[in-house]
mmCIF file of C-alpha atoms in Angstrom:
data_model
loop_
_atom_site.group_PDB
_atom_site.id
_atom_site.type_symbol
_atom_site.label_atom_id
_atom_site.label_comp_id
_atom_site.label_asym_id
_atom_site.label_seq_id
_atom_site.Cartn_x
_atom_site.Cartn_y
_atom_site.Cartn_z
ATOM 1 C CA UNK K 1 38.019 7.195 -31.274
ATOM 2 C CA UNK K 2 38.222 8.515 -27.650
ATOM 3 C CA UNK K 3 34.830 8.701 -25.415
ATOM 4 C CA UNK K 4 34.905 12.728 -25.706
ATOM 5 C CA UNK K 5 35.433 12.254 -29.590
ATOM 6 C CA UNK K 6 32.452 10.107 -29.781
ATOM 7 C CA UNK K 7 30.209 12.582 -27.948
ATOM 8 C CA UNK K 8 31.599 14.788 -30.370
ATOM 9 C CA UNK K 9 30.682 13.232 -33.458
ATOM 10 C CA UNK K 10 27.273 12.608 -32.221
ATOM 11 C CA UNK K 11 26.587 16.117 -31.125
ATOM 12 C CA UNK K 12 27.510 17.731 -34.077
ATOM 13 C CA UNK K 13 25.762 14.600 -36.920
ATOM 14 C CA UNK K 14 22.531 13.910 -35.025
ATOM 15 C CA UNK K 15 19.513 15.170 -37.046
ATOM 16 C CA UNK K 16 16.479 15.065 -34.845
ATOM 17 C CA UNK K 17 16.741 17.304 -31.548
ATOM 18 C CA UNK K 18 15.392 15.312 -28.898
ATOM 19 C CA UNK K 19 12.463 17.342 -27.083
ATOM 20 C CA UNK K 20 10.741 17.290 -24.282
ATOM 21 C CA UNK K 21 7.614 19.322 -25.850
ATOM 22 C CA UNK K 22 6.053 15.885 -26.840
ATOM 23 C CA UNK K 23 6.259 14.386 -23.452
ATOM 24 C CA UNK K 24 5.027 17.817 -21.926
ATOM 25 C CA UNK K 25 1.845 17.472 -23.904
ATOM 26 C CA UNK K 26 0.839 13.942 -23.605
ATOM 27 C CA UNK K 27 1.180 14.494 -19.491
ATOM 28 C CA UNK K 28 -1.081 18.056 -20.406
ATOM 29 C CA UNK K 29 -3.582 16.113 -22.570
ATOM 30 C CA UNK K 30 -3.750 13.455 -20.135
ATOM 31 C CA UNK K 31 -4.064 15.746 -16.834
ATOM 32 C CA UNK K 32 -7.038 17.610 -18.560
ATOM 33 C CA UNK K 33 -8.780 14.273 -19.502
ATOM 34 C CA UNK K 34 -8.498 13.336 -15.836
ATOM 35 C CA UNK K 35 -9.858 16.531 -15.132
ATOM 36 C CA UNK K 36 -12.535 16.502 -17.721
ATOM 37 C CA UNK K 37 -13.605 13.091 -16.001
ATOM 38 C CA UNK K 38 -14.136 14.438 -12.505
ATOM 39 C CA UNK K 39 -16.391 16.844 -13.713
ATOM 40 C CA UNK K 40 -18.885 14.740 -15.866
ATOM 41 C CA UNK K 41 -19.434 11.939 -13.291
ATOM 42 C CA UNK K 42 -22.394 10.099 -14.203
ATOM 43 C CA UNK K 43 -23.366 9.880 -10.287
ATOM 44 C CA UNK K 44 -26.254 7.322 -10.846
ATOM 45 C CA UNK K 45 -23.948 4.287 -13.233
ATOM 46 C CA UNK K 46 -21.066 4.591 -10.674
ATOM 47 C CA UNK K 47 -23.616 4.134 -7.866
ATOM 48 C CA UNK K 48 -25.054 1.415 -9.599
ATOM 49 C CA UNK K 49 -21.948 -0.366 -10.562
ATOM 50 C CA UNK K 50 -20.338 -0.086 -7.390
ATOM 51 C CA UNK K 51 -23.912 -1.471 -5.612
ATOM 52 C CA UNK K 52 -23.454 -4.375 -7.910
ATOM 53 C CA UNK K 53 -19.837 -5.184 -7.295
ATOM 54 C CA UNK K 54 -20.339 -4.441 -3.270
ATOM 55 C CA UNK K 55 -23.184 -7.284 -3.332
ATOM 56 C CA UNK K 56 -22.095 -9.554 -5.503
ATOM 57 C CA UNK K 57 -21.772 -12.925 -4.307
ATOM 58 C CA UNK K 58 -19.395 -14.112 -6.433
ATOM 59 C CA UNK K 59 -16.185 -12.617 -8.442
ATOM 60 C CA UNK K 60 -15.399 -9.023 -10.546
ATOM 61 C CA UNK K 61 -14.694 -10.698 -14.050
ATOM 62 C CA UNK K 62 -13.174 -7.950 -16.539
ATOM 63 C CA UNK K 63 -12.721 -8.448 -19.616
ATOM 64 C CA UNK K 64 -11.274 -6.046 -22.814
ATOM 65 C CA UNK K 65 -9.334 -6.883 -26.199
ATOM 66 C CA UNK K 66 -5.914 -5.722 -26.615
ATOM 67 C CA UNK K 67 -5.170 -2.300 -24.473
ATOM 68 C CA UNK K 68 -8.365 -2.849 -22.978
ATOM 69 C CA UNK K 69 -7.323 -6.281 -21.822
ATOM 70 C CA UNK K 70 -4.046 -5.184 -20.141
ATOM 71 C CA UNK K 71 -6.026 -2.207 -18.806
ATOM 72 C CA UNK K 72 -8.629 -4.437 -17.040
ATOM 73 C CA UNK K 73 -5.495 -6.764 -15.842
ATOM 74 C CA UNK K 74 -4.532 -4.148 -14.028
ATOM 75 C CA UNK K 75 -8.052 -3.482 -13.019
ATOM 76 C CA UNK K 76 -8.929 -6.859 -11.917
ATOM 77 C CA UNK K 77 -5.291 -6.800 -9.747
ATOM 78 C CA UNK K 78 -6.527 -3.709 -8.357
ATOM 79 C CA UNK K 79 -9.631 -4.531 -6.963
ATOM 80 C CA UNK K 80 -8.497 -8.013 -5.659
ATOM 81 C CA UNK K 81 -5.795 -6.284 -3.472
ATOM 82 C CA UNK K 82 -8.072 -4.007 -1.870
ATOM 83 C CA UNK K 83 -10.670 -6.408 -0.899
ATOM 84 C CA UNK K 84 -12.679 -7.327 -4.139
ATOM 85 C CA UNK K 85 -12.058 -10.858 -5.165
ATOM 86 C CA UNK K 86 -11.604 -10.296 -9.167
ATOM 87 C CA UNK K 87 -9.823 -11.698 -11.712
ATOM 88 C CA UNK K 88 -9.307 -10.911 -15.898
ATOM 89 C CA UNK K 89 -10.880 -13.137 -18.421
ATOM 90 C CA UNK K 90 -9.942 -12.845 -21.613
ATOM 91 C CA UNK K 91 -12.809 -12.213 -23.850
ATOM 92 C CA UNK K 92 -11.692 -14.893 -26.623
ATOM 93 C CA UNK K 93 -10.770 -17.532 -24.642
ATOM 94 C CA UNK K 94 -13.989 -17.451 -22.662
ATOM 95 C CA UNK K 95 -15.460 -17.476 -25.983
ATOM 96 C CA UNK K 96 -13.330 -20.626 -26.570
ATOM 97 C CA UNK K 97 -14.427 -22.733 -23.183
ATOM 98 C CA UNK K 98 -13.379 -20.721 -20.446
ATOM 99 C CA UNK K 99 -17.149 -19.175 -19.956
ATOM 100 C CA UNK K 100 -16.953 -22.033 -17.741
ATOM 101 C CA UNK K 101 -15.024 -19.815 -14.993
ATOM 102 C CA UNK K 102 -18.219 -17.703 -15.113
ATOM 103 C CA UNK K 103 -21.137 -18.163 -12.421
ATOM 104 C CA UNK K 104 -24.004 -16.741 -11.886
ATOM 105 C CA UNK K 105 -23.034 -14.663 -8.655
ATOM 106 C CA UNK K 106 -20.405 -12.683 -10.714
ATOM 107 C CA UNK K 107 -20.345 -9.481 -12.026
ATOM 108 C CA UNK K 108 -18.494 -8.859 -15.151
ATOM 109 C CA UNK K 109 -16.795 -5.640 -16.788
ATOM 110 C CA UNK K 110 -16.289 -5.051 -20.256
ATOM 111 C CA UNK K 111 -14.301 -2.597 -21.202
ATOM 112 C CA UNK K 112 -14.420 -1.242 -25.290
ATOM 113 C CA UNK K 113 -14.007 2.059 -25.965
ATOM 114 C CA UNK K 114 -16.090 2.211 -29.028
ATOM 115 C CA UNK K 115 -18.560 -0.417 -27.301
ATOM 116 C CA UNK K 116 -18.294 -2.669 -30.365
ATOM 117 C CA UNK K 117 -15.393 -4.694 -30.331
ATOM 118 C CA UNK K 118 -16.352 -8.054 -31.268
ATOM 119 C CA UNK K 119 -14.613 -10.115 -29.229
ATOM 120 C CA UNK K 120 -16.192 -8.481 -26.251
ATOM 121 C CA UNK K 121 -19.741 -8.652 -27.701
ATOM 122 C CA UNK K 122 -19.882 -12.185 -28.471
ATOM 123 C CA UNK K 123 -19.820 -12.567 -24.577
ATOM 124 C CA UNK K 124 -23.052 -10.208 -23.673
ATOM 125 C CA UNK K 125 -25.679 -13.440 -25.040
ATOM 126 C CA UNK K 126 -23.585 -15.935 -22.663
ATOM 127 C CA UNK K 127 -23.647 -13.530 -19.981
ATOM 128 C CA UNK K 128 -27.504 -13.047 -20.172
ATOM 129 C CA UNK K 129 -27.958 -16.320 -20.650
ATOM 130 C CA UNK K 130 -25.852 -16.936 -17.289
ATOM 131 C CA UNK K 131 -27.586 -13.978 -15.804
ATOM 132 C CA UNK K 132 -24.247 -11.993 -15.044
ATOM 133 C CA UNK K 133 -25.409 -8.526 -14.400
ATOM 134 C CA UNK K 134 -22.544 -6.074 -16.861
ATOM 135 C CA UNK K 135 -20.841 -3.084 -16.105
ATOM 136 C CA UNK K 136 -19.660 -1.788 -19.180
ATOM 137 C CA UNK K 137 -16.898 1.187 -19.835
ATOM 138 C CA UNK K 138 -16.964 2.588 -22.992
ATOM 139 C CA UNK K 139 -16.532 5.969 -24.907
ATOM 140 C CA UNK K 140 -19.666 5.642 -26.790
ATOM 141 C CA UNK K 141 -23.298 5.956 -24.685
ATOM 142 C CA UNK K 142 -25.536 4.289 -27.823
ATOM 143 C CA UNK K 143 -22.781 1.185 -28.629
ATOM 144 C CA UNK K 144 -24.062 -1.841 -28.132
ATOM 145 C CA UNK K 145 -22.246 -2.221 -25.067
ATOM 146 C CA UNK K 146 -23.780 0.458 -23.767
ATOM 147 C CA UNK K 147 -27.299 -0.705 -24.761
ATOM 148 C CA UNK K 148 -26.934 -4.520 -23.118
ATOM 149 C CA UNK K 149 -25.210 -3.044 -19.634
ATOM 150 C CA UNK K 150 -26.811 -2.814 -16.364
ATOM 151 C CA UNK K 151 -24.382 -0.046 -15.531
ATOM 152 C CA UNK K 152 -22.271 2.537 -18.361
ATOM 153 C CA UNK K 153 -19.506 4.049 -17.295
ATOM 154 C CA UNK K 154 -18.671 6.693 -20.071
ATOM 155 C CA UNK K 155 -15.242 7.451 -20.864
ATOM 156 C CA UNK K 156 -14.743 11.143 -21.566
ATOM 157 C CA UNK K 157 -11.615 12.506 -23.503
ATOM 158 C CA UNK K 158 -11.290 15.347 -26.209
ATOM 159 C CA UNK K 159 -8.179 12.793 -27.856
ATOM 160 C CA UNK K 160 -5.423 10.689 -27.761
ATOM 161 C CA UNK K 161 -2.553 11.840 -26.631
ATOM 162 C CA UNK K 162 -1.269 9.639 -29.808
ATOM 163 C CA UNK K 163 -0.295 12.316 -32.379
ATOM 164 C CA UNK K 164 -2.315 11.213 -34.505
ATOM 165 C CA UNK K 165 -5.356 10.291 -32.369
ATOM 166 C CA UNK K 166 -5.420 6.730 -33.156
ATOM 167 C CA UNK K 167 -3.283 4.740 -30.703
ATOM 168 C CA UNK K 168 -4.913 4.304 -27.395
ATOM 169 C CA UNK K 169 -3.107 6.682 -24.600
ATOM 170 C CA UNK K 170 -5.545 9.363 -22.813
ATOM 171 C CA UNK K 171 -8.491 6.792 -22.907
ATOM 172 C CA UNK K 172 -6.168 3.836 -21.456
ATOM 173 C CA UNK K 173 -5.324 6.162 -18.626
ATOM 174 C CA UNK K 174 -8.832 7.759 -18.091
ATOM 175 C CA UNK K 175 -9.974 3.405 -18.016
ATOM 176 C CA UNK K 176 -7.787 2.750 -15.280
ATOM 177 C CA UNK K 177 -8.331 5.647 -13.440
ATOM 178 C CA UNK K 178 -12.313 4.603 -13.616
ATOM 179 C CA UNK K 179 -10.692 1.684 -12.004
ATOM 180 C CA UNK K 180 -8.962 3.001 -9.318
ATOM 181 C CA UNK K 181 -12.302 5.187 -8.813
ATOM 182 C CA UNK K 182 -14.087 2.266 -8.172
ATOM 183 C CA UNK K 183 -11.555 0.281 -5.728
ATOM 184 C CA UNK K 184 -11.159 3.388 -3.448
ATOM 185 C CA UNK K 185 -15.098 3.836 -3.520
ATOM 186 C CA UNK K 186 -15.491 0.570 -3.113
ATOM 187 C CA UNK K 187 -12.552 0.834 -0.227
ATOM 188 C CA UNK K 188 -14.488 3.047 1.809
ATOM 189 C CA UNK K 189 -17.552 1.431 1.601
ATOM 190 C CA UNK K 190 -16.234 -1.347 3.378
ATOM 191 C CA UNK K 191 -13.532 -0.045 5.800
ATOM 192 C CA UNK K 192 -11.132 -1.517 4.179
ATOM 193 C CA UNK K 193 -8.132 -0.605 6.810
ATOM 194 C CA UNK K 194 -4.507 -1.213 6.154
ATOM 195 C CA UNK K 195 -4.402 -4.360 8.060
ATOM 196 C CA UNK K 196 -6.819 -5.460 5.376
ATOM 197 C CA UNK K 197 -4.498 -4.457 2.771
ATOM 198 C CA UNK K 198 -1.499 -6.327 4.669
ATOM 199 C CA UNK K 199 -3.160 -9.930 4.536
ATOM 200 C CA UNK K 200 -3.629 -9.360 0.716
ATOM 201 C CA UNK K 201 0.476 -7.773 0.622
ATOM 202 C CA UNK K 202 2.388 -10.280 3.420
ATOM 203 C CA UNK K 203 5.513 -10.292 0.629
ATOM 204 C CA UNK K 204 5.301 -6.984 0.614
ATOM 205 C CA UNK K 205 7.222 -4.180 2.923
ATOM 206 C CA UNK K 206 3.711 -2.575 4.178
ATOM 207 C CA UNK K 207 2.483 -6.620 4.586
ATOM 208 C CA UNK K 208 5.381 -7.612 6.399
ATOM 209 C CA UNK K 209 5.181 -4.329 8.986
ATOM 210 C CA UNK K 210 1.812 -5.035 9.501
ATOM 211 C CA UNK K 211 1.469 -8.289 10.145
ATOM 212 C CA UNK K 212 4.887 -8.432 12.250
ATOM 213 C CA UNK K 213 4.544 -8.872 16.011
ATOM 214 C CA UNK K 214 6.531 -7.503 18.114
ATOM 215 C CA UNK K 215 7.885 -11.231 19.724
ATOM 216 C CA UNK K 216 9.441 -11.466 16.012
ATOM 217 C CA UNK K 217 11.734 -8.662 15.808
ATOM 218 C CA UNK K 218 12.522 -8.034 19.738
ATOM 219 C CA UNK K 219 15.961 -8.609 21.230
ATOM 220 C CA UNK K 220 15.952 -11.394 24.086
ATOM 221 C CA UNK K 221 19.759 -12.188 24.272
ATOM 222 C CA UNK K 222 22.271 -10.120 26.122
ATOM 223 C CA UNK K 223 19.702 -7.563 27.647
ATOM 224 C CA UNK K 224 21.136 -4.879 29.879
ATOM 225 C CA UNK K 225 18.805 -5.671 32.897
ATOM 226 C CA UNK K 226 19.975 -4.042 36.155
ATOM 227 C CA UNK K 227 18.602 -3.744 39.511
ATOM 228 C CA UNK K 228 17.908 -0.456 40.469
ATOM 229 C CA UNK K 229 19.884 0.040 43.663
ATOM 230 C CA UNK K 230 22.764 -1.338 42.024
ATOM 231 C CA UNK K 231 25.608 1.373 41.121
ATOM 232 C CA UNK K 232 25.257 3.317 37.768
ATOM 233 C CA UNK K 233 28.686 2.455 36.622
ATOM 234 C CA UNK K 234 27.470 -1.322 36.645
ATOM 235 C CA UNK K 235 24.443 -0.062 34.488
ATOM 236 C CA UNK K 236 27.125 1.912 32.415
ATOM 237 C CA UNK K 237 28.779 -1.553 31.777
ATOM 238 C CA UNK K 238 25.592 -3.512 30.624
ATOM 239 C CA UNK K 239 24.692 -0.230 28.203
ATOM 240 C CA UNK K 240 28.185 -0.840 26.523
ATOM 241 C CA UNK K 241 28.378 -4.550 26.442
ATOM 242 C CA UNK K 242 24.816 -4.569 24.916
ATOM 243 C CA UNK K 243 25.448 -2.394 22.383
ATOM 244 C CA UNK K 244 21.577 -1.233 22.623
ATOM 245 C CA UNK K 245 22.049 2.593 24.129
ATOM 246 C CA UNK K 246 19.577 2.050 27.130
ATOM 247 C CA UNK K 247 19.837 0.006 30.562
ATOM 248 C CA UNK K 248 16.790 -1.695 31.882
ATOM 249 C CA UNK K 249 16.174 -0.767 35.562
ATOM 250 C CA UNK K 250 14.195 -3.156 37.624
ATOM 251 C CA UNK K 251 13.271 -4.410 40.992
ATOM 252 C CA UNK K 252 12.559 -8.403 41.851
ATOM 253 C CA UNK K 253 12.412 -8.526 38.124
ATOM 254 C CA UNK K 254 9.475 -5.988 37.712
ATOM 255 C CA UNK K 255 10.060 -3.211 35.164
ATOM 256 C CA UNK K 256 10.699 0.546 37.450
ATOM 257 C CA UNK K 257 12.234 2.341 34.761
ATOM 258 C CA UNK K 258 15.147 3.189 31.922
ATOM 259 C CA UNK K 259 18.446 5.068 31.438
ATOM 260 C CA UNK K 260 19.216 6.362 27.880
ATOM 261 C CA UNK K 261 22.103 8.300 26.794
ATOM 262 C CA UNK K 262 19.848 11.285 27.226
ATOM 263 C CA UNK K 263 19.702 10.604 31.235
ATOM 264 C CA UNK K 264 23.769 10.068 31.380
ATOM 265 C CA UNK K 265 23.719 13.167 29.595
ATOM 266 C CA UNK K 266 21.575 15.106 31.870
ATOM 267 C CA UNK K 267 23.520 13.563 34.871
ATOM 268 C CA UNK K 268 26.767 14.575 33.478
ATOM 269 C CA UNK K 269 25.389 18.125 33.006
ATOM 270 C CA UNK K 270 24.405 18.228 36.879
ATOM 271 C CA UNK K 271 27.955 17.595 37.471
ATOM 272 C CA UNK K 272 26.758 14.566 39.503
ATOM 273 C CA UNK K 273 29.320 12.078 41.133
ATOM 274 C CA UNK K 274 29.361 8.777 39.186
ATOM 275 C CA UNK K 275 30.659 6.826 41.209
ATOM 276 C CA UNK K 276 28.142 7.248 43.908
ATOM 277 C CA UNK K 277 24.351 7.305 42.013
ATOM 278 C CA UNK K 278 22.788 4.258 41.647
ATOM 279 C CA UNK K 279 20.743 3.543 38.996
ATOM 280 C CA UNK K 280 17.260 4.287 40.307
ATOM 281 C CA UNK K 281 18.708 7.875 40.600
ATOM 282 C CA UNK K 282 19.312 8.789 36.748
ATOM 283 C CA UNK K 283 16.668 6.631 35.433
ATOM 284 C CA UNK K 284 13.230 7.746 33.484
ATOM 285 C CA UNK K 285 10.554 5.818 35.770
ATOM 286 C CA UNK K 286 6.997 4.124 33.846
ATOM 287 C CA UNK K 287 8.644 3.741 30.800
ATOM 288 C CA UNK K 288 6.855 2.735 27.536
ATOM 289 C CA UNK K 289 6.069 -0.503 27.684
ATOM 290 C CA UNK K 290 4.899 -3.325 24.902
ATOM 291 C CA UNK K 291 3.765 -7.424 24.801
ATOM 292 C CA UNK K 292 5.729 -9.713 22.320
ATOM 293 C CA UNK K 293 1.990 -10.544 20.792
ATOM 294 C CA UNK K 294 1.421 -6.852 19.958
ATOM 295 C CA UNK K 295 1.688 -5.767 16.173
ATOM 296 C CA UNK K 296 4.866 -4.024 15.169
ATOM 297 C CA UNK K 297 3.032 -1.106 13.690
ATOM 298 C CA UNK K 298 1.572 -0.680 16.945
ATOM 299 C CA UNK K 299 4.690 -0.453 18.695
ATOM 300 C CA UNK K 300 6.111 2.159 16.274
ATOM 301 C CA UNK K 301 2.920 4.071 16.714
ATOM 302 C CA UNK K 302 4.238 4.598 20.690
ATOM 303 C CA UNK K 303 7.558 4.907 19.926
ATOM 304 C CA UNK K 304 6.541 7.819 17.409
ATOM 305 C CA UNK K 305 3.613 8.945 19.557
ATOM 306 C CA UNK K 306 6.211 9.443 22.644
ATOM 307 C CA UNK K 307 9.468 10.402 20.712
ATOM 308 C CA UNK K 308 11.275 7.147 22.084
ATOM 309 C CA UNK K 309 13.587 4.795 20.305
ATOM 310 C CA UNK K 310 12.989 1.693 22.809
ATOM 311 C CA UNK K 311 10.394 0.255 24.340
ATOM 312 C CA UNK K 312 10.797 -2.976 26.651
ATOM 313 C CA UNK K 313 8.841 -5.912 26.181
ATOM 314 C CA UNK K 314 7.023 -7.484 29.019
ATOM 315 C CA UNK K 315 5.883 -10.972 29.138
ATOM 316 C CA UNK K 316 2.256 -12.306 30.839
ATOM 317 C CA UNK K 317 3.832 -12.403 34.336
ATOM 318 C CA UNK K 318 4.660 -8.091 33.899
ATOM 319 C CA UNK K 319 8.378 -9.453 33.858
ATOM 320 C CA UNK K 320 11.222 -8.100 31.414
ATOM 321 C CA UNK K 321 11.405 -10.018 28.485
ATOM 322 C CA UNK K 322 13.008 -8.224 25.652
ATOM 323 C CA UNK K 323 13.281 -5.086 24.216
ATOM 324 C CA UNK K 324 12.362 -3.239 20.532
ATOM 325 C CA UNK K 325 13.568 -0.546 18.870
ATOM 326 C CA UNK K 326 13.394 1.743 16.594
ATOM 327 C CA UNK K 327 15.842 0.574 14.526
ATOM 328 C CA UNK K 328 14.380 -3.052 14.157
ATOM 329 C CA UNK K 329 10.963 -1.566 12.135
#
């Protein structure tokens, strides 16, 4: 059967429509949850919680059974990358000898949404015993979760997005996004900056562009250096044998300035002779300048700041050393 036959066949025999109604309302149910949420912000447990993570001495332990457990994974991930040293415990293997990851300087979540899964319970006498202070999320305010927590943090939805209000979707999402609340709160409180979130990301794209210095990426080899009372056509040369669209104009090996294409253009447009400028005569004087132990990010910062695509790189001594551009971010 040809490809266009098969399409066919499958057109014409299929017997459910696909739809995109059910997807529409699970992103509608969700979004109104969310919305629900901001507006019923217990402001006195989320103060509390987040005063107990912010001084804890130790770690954020979170803990939850089944789609609470992958929930507070995510959690625990969340709050370790943005300053928060956490981690996720299951509840039944603590149970089982891993309590023993638990000190007394932690703080641990527990995560139920009816507040009375077992497996989550059978922690709270260990955890008093320990004298863990417990942040607990939940759905229900009188659980017993609720009841042994030094902080509740209710979850709030109208129902699952689950057709038939059973499997957990709307209050997995509202969990995390209690989560995220309390990272980004917990964020400000502490300044966390984006070099703070490169040193917990250096595999990352953002980690490696912050933590990059500029003596990393810069080009050292084959720079077109030029003095500046030497003929433009020589500076012309270097530009083309470099490869790198600007010519570095000094004097006794300090930096007086730079020709781009820009400046050939503009000295083309003058109808300028050539042959006879030299190359202090089309150059841009105090160009942007940069240190090899200066942070990438700064450097693109300038670049951005000062619509440049270059800036040359200057060693202790003020001399030329290498140049970084644009394209090497």
């Amino acid at each position: 059967m040809k490809n266009l036959d098969i399409k066919a066949y499958y057109d014409v025999n299929r017997t459910i429509e696909p739809t995109t109604h059910a997807i529409r309302d699970t992103f509608q149910i969700q979004s109104d949850a969310l919305a629900l949420m901001a507006t019923l912000i217990d402001q006195e447990q989320y103060l509390r919680a987040l005063d107990l993570i912010e001084h804890a001495q130790g770690h954020v332990i979170v803990c939850g059974m089944g789609k609470s457990g992958h929930v507070g994974k995510k959690m625990a991930a969340t709050l370790a990358s943005t300053g928060t040293p956490s981690f996720f415990l299951h509840p039944s293997e603590a149970f089982h000898g891993d309590l023993g990851m638990i000190t007394k300087e932690d703080v641990i979540i527990l995560i139920s949404n009816s507040g009375e899964t077992d497996e989550v319970l059978q922690l709270i006498p260990s955890l008093q015993n320990f004298g863990n202070a417990i942040i607990a999320i939940t759905a229900q305010a009188d659980s017993t979760l609720a009841f042994h927590a030094n902080a509740v943090l209710l979850i709030h939805i109208d129902k699952e997005a689950c057709p038939n209000n059973l499997a957990p979707t709307t209050s997995t999402t509202v969990t995390i996004a209690i989560g995220d609340a309390l990272a980004v709160a917990l964020m400000q409180r502490r300044r966390f900056e984006p070099n703070d979130f490169a040193r917990f990301h250096p595999g990352g794209q953002l980690g490696r562009r912050l933590l990059t210095r500029v003596k990393d990426v810069m080009k050292t080899d084959n720079l077109p250096i030029v003095e500046q009372g030497r003929p433009l056509t020589e500076a012309i040369v270097k530009m083309n044998e470099s490869r790198l669209g600007v010519a570095i104009v000094v004097d006794n090996d300090r930096l007086k300035g730079i020709i781009t294409d820009g400046d050939l253009r503009r000295a083309f447009a003058k109808r300028c002779n050539m042959a006879e400028l030299k190359a202090q005569d089309v150059m841009t004087e105090s160009p942007k300048y940069t240190y090899p132990s200066d942070m990438l990010i700064d450097a693109e910062a300038v670049m951005q700041r000062f619509q440049v695509s270059s800036l040359v790189v200057l060693d202790e001594h003020q001399q030329v050393s290498g140049l970084v551009q644009i394209y090497h971010l």
